PDB file of C-alpha atoms in Angstrom:
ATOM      1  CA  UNK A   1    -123.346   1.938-109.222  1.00  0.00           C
ATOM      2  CA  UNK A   2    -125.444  -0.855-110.691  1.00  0.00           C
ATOM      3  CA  UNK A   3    -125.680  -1.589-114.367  1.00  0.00           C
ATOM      4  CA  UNK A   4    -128.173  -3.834-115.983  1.00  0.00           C
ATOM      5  CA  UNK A   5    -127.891  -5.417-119.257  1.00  0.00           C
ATOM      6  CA  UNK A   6    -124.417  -5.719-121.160  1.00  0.00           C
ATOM      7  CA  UNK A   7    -125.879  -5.437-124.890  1.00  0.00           C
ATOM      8  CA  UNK A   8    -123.672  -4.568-127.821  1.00  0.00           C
ATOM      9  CA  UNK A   9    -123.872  -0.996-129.368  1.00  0.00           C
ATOM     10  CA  UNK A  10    -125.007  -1.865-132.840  1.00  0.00           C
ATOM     11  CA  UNK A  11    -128.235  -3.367-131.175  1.00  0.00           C
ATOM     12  CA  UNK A  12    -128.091  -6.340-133.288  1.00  0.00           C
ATOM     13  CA  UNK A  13    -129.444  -9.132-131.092  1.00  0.00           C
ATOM     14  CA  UNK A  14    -130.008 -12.440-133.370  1.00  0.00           C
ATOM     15  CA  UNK A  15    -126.826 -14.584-134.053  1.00  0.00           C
ATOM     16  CA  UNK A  16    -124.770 -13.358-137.232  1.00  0.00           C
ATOM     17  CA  UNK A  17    -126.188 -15.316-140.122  1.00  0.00           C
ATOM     18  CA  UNK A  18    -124.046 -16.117-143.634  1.00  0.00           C
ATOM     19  CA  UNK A  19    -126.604 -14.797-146.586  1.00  0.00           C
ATOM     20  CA  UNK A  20    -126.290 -18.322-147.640  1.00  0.00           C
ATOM     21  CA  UNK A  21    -127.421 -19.946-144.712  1.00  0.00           C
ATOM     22  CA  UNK A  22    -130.259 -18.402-143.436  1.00  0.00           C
ATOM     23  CA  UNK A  23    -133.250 -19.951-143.087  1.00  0.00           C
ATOM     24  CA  UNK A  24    -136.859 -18.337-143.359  1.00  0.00           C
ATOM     25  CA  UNK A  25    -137.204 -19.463-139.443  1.00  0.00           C
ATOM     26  CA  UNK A  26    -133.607 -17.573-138.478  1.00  0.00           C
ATOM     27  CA  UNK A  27    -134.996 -14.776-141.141  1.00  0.00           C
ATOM     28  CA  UNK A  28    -138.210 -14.220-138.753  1.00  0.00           C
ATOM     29  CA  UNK A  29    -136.165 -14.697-135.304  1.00  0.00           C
ATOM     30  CA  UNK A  30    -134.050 -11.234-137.280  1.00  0.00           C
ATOM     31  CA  UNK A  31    -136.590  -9.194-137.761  1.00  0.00           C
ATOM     32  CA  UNK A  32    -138.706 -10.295-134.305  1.00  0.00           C
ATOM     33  CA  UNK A  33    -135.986  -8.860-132.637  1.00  0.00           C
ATOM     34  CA  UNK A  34    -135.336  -5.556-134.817  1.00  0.00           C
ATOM     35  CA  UNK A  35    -138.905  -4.697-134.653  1.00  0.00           C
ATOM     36  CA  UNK A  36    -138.726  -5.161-130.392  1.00  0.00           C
ATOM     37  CA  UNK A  37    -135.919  -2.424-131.339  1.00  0.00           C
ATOM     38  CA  UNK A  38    -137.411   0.024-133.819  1.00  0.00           C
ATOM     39  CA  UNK A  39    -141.376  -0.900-133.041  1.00  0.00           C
ATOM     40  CA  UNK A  40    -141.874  -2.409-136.305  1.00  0.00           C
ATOM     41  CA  UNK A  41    -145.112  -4.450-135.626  1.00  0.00           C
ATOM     42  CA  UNK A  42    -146.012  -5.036-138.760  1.00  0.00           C
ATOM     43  CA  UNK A  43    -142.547  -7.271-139.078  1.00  0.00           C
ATOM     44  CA  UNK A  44    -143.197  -8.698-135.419  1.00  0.00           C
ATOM     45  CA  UNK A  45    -146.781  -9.509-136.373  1.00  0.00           C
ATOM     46  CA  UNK A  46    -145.293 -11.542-139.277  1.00  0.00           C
ATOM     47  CA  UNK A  47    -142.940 -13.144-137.407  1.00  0.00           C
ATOM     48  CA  UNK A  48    -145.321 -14.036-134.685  1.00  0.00           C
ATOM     49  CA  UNK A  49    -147.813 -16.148-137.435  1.00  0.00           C
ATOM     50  CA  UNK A  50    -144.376 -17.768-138.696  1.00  0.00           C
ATOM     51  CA  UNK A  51    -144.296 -19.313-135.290  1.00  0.00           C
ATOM     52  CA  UNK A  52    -141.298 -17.252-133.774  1.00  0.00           C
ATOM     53  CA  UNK A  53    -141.856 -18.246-129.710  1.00  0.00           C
ATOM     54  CA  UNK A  54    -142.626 -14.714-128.081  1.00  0.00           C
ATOM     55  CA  UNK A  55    -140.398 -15.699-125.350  1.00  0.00           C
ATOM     56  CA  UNK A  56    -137.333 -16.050-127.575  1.00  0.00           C
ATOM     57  CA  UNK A  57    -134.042 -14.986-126.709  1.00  0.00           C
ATOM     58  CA  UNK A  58    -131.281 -13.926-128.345  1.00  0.00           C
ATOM     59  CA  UNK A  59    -127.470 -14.178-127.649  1.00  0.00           C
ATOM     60  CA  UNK A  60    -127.408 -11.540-124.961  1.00  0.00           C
ATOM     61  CA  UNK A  61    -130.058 -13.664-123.298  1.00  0.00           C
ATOM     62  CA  UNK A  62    -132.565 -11.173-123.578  1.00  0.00           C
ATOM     63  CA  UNK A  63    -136.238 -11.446-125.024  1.00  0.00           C
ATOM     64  CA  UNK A  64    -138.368  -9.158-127.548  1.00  0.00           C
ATOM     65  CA  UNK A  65    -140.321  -7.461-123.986  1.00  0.00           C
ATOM     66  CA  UNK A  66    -136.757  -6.846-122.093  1.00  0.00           C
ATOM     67  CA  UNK A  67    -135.868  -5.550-125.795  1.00  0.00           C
ATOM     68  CA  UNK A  68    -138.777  -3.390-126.376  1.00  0.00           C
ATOM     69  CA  UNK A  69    -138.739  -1.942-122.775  1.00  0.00           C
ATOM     70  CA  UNK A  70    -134.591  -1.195-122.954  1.00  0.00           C
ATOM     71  CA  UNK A  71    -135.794   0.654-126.716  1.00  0.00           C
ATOM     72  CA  UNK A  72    -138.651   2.513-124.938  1.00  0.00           C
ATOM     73  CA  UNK A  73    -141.164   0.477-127.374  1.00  0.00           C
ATOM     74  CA  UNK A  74    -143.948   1.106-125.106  1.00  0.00           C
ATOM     75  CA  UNK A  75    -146.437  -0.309-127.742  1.00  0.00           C
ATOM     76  CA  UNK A  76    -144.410  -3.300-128.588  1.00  0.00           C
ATOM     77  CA  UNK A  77    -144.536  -3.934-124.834  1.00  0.00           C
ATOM     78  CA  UNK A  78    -148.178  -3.959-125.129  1.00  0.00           C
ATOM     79  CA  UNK A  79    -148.122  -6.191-128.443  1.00  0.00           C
ATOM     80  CA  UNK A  80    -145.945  -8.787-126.767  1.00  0.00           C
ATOM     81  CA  UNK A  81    -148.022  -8.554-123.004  1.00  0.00           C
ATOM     82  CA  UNK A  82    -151.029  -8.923-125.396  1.00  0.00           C
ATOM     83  CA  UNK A  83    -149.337 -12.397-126.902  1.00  0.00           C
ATOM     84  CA  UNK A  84    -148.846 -14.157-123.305  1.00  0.00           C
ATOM     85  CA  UNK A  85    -144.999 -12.599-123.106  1.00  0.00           C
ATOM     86  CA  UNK A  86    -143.439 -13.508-119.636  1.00  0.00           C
ATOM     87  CA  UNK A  87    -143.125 -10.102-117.684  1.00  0.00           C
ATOM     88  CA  UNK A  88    -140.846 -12.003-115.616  1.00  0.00           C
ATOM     89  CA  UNK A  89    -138.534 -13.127-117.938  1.00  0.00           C
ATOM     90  CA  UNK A  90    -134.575 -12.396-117.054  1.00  0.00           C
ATOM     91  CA  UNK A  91    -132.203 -11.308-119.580  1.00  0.00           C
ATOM     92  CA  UNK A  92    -128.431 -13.411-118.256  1.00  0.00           C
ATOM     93  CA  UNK A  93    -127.729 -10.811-115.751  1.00  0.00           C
ATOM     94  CA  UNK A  94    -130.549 -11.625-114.173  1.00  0.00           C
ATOM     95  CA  UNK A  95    -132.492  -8.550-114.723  1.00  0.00           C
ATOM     96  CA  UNK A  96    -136.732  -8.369-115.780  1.00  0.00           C
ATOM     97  CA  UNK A  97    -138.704  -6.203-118.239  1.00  0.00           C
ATOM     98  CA  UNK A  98    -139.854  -3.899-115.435  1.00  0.00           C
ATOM     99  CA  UNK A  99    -136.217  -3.429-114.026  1.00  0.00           C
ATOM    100  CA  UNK A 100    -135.217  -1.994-117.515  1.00  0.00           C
ATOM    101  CA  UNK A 101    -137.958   0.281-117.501  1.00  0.00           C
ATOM    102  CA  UNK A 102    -137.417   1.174-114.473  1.00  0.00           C
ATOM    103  CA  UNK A 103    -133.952   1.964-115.098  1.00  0.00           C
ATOM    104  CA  UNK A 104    -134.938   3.992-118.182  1.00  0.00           C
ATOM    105  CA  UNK A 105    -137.897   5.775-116.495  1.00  0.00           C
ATOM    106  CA  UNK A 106    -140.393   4.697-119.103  1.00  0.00           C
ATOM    107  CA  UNK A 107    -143.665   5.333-116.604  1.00  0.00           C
ATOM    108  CA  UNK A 108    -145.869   3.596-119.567  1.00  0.00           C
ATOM    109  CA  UNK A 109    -143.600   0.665-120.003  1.00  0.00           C
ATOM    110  CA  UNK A 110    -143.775   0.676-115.878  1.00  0.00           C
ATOM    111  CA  UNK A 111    -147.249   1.190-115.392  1.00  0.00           C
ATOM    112  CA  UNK A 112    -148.266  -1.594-118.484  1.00  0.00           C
ATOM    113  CA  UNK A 113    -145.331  -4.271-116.773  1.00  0.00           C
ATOM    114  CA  UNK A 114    -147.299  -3.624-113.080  1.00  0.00           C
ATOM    115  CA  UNK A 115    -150.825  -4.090-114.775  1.00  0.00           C
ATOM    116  CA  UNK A 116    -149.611  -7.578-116.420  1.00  0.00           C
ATOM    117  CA  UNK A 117    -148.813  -9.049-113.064  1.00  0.00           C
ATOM    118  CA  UNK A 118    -144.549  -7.876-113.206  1.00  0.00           C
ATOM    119  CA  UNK A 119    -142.831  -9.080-109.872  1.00  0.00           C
ATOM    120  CA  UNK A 120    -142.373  -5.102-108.741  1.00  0.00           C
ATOM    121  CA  UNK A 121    -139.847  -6.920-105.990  1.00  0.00           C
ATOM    122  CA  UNK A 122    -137.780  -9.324-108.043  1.00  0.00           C
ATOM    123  CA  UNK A 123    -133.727  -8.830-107.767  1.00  0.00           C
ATOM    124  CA  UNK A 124    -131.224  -9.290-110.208  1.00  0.00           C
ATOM    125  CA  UNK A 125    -128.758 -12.348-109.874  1.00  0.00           C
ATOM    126  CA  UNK A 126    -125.854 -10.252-110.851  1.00  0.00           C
ATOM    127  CA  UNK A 127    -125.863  -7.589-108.111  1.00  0.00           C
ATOM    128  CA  UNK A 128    -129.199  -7.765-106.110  1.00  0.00           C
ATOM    129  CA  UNK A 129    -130.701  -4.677-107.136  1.00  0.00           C
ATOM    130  CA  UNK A 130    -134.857  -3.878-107.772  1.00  0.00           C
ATOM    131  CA  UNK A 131    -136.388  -1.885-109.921  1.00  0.00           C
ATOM    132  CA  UNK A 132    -137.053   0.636-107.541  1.00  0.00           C
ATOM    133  CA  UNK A 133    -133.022   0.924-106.688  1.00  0.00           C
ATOM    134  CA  UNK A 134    -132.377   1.401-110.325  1.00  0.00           C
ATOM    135  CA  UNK A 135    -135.169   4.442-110.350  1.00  0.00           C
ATOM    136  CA  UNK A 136    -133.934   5.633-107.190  1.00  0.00           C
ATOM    137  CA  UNK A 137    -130.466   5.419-108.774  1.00  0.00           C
ATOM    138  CA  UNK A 138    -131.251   7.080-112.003  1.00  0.00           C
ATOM    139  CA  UNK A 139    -133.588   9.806-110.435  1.00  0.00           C
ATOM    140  CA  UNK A 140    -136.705   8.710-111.802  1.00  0.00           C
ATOM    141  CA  UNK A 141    -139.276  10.535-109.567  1.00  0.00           C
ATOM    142  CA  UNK A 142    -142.682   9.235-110.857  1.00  0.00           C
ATOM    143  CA  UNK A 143    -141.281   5.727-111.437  1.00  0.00           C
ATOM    144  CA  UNK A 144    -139.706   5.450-108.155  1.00  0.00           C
ATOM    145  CA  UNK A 145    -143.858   6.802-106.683  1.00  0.00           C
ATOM    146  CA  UNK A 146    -145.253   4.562-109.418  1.00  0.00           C
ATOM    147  CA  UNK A 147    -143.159   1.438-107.874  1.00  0.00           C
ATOM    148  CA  UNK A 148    -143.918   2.422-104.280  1.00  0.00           C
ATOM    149  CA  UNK A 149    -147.830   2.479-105.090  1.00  0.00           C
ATOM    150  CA  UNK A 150    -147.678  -1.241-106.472  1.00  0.00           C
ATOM    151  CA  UNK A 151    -145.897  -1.832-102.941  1.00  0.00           C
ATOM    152  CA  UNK A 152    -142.235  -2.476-103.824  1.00  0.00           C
ATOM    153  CA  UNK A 153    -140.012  -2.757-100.757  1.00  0.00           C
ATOM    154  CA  UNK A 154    -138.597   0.081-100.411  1.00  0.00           C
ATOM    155  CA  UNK A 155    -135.637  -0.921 -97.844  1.00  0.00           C
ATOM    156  CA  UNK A 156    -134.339  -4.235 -99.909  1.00  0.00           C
ATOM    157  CA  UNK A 157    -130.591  -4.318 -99.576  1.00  0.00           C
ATOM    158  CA  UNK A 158    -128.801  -5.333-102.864  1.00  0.00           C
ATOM    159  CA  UNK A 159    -125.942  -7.877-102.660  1.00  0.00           C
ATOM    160  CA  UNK A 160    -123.331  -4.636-101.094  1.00  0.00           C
ATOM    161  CA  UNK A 161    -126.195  -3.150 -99.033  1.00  0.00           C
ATOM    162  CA  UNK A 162    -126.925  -0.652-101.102  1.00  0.00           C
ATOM    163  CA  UNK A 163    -131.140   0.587-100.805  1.00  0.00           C
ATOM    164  CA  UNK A 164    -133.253   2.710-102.940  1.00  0.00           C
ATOM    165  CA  UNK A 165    -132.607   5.428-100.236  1.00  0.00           C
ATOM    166  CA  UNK A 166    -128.666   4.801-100.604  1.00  0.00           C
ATOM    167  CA  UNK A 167    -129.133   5.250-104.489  1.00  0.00           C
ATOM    168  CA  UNK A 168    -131.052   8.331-104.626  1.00  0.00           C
ATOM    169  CA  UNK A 169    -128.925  10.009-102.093  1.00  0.00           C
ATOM    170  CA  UNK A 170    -125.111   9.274-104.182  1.00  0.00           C
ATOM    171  CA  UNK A 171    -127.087  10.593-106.558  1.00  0.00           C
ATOM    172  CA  UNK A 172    -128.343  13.677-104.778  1.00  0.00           C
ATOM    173  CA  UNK A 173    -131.826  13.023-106.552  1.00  0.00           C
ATOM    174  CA  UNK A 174    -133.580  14.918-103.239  1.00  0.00           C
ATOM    175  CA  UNK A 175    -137.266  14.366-104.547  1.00  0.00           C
ATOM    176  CA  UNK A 176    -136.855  10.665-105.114  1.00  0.00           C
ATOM    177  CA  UNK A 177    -135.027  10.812-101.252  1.00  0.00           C
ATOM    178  CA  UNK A 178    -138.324  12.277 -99.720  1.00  0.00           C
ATOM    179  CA  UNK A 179    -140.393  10.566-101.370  1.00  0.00           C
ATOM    180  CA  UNK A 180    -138.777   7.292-100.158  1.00  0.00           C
ATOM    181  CA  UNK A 181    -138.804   8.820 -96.726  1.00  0.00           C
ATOM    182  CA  UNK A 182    -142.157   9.911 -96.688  1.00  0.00           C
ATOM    183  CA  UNK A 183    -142.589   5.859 -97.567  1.00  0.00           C
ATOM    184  CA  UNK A 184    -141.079   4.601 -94.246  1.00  0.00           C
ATOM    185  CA  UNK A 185    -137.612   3.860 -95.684  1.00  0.00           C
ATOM    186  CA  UNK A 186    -134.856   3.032 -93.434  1.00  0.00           C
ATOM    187  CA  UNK A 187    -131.983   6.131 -93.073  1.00  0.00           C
ATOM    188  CA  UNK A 188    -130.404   3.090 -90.151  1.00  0.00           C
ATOM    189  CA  UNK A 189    -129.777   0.718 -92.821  1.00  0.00           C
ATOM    190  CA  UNK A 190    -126.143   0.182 -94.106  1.00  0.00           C
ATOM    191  CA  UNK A 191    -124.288  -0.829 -96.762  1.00  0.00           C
ATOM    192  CA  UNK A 192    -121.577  -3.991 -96.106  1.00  0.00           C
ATOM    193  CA  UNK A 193    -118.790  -1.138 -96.072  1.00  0.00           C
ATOM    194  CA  UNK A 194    -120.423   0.365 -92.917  1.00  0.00           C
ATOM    195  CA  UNK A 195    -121.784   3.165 -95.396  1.00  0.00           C
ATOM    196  CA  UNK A 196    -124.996   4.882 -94.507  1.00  0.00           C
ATOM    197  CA  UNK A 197    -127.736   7.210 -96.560  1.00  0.00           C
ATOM    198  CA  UNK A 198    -126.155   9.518 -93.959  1.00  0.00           C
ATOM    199  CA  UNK A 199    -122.627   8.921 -94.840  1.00  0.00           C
ATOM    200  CA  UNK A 200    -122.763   8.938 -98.527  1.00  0.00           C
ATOM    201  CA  UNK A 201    -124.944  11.969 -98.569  1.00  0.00           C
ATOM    202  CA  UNK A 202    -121.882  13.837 -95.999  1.00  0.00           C
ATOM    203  CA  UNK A 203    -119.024  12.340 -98.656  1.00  0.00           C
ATOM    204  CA  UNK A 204    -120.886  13.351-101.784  1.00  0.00           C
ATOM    205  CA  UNK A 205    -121.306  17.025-100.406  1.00  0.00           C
ATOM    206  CA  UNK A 206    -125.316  16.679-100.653  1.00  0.00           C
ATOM    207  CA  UNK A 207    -126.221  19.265 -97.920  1.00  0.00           C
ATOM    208  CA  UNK A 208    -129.802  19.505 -98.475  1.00  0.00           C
ATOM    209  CA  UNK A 209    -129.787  15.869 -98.230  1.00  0.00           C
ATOM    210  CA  UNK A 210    -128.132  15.731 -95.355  1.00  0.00           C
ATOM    211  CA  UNK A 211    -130.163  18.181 -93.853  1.00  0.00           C
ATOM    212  CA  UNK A 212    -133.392  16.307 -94.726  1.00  0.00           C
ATOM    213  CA  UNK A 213    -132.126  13.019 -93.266  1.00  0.00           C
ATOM    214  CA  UNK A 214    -130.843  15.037 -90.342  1.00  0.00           C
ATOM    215  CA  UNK A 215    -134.315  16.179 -89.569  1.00  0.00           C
ATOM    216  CA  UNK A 216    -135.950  13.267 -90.350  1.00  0.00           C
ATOM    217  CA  UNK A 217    -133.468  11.046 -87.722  1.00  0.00           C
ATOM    218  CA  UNK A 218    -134.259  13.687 -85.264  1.00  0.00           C
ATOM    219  CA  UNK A 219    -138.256  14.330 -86.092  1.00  0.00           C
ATOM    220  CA  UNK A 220    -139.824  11.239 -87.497  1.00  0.00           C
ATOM    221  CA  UNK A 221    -141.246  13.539 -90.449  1.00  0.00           C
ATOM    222  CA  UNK A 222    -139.545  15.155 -93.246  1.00  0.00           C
ATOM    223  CA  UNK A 223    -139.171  19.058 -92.827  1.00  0.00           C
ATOM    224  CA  UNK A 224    -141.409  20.894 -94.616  1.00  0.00           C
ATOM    225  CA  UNK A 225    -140.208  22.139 -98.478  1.00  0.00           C
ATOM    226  CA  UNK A 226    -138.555  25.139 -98.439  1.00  0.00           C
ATOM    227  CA  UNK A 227    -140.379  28.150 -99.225  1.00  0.00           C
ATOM    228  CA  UNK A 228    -140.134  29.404-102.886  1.00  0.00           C
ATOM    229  CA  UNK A 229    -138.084  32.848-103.112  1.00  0.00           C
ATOM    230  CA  UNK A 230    -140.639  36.011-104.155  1.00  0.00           C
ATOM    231  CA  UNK A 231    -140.476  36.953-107.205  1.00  0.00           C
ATOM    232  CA  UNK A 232    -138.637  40.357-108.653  1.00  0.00           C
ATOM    233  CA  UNK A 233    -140.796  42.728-109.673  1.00  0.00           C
ATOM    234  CA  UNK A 234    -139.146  42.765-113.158  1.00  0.00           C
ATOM    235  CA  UNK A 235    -140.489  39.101-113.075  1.00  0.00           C
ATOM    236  CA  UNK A 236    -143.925  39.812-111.809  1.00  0.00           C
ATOM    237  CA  UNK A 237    -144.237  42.365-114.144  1.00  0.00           C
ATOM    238  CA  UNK A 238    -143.488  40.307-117.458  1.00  0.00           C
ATOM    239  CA  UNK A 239    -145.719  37.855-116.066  1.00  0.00           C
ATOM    240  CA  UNK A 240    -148.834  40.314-116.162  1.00  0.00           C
ATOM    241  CA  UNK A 241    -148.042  41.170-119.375  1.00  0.00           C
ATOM    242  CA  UNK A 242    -147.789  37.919-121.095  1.00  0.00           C
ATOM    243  CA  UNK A 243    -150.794  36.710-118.904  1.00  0.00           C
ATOM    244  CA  UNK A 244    -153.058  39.569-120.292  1.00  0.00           C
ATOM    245  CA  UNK A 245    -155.082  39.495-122.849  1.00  0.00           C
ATOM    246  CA  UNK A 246    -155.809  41.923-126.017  1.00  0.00           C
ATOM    247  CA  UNK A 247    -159.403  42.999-127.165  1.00  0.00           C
TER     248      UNK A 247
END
């Protein structure tokens, strides 16, 4: 499916610097971008009076906020929003801050991005893909109903035709499929292939999914949830007992 940021494994983001030429300036660009990793703010704080740009980026083409939000740095986020940071910002596959949180389903990273203005319906220039199709992908329930709130279009096609709905549903993430449903999303739309949310849902094996989209072709409404199964005595009875209480 879609992938968002190719960033080497040993996280180290500034240029590789000979002891004997670094400068104080390339010293401070170092450890802006290792604190965006391990939420040193303290070293970022330094940096930032040595006059390190907060919209620097490194080699990967990626800032301290897309950084901080691929880390899950939620309070570097917040330092860097709180220094003017561009929530916009793209790393060189063309993807934002929020997409990355998105991807990760970091709801505080999402919700702080959405406060400071993010573009909830910006698309990558590498594949086409939102934020909300990378929480759809991943599974990401609240992000995916955070993202809808803040009105993200919920039936943008990535560059194959892929939507949020199409995502979820390889996927089989079935909450994040109602949910999108219960938005107004599309089950008609298709990918380039000719692939629907139908189709991929019947090739993957999904059956509830299927059944759901099924209903909700035929209906207009999702069906309702299915009924929890009783519970066992043997259950109901442990529950008592932990639930009661002694003296």
């Amino acid at each position: 499916m879609f992938a968002l940021v190719a960033i080497s494994g040993c996280f180290v983001f500034a240029p590789a610097l000979r002891a004997q030429e670094t400068t104080k300036t390339e010293i401070h660009q170092l450890n802006w971008f290792n604190g965006a990793i391990t939420g040193d703010l303290d070293a970022m704080a330094e940096a930032a009076a040595a006059g390190v740009d907060v919209d620097l980026k490194n080699r990967d083409g990626a800032t301290a906020l897309i950084t901080a939000a691929l880390s899950g740095n939620t309070e570097v986020v917040r330092f860097l929003l709180d220094r003017g940071a561009d929530t916009d910002i793209r790393a060189a596959t063309g993807a934002t801050p929020l997409m990355v949180a998105a991807w990760q389903g970091d709801l505080d990273t999402v919700r702080l991005l959405i406060a400071a203005g993010s573009d909830v319906n910006a698309t990558t220039t590498s594949n086409g893909a939102t934020a909300l199709i990378f929480a759809a992908q991943e599974g990401h329930l609240e992000t995916v109903e955070t993202l809808l709130a803040a009105s993200a279009a919920f039936d943008t096609q990535a560059d194959n035709g892929t939507t949020a709905l199409m995502a979820a549903t390889k996927d089989g993430h079935i909450d994040v499929v109602r949910a999108l449903l219960n938005s107004g999303a599309n089950i008609s739309l298709q990918r380039k292939s000719g692939a629907s949310a139908m189709t991929i849902a019947a090739s993957k094996g999904h059956a509830g999914i299927t059944d759901i989209l099924t209903y909700f072709a035929s209906n207009g409404v999702l069906p309702p949830p299915p009924k929890p199964a009783p519970a066992s005595p043997a259950i109901l009875g442990a529950s008592l007992i932990s639930s009661a209480r002694v003296g």
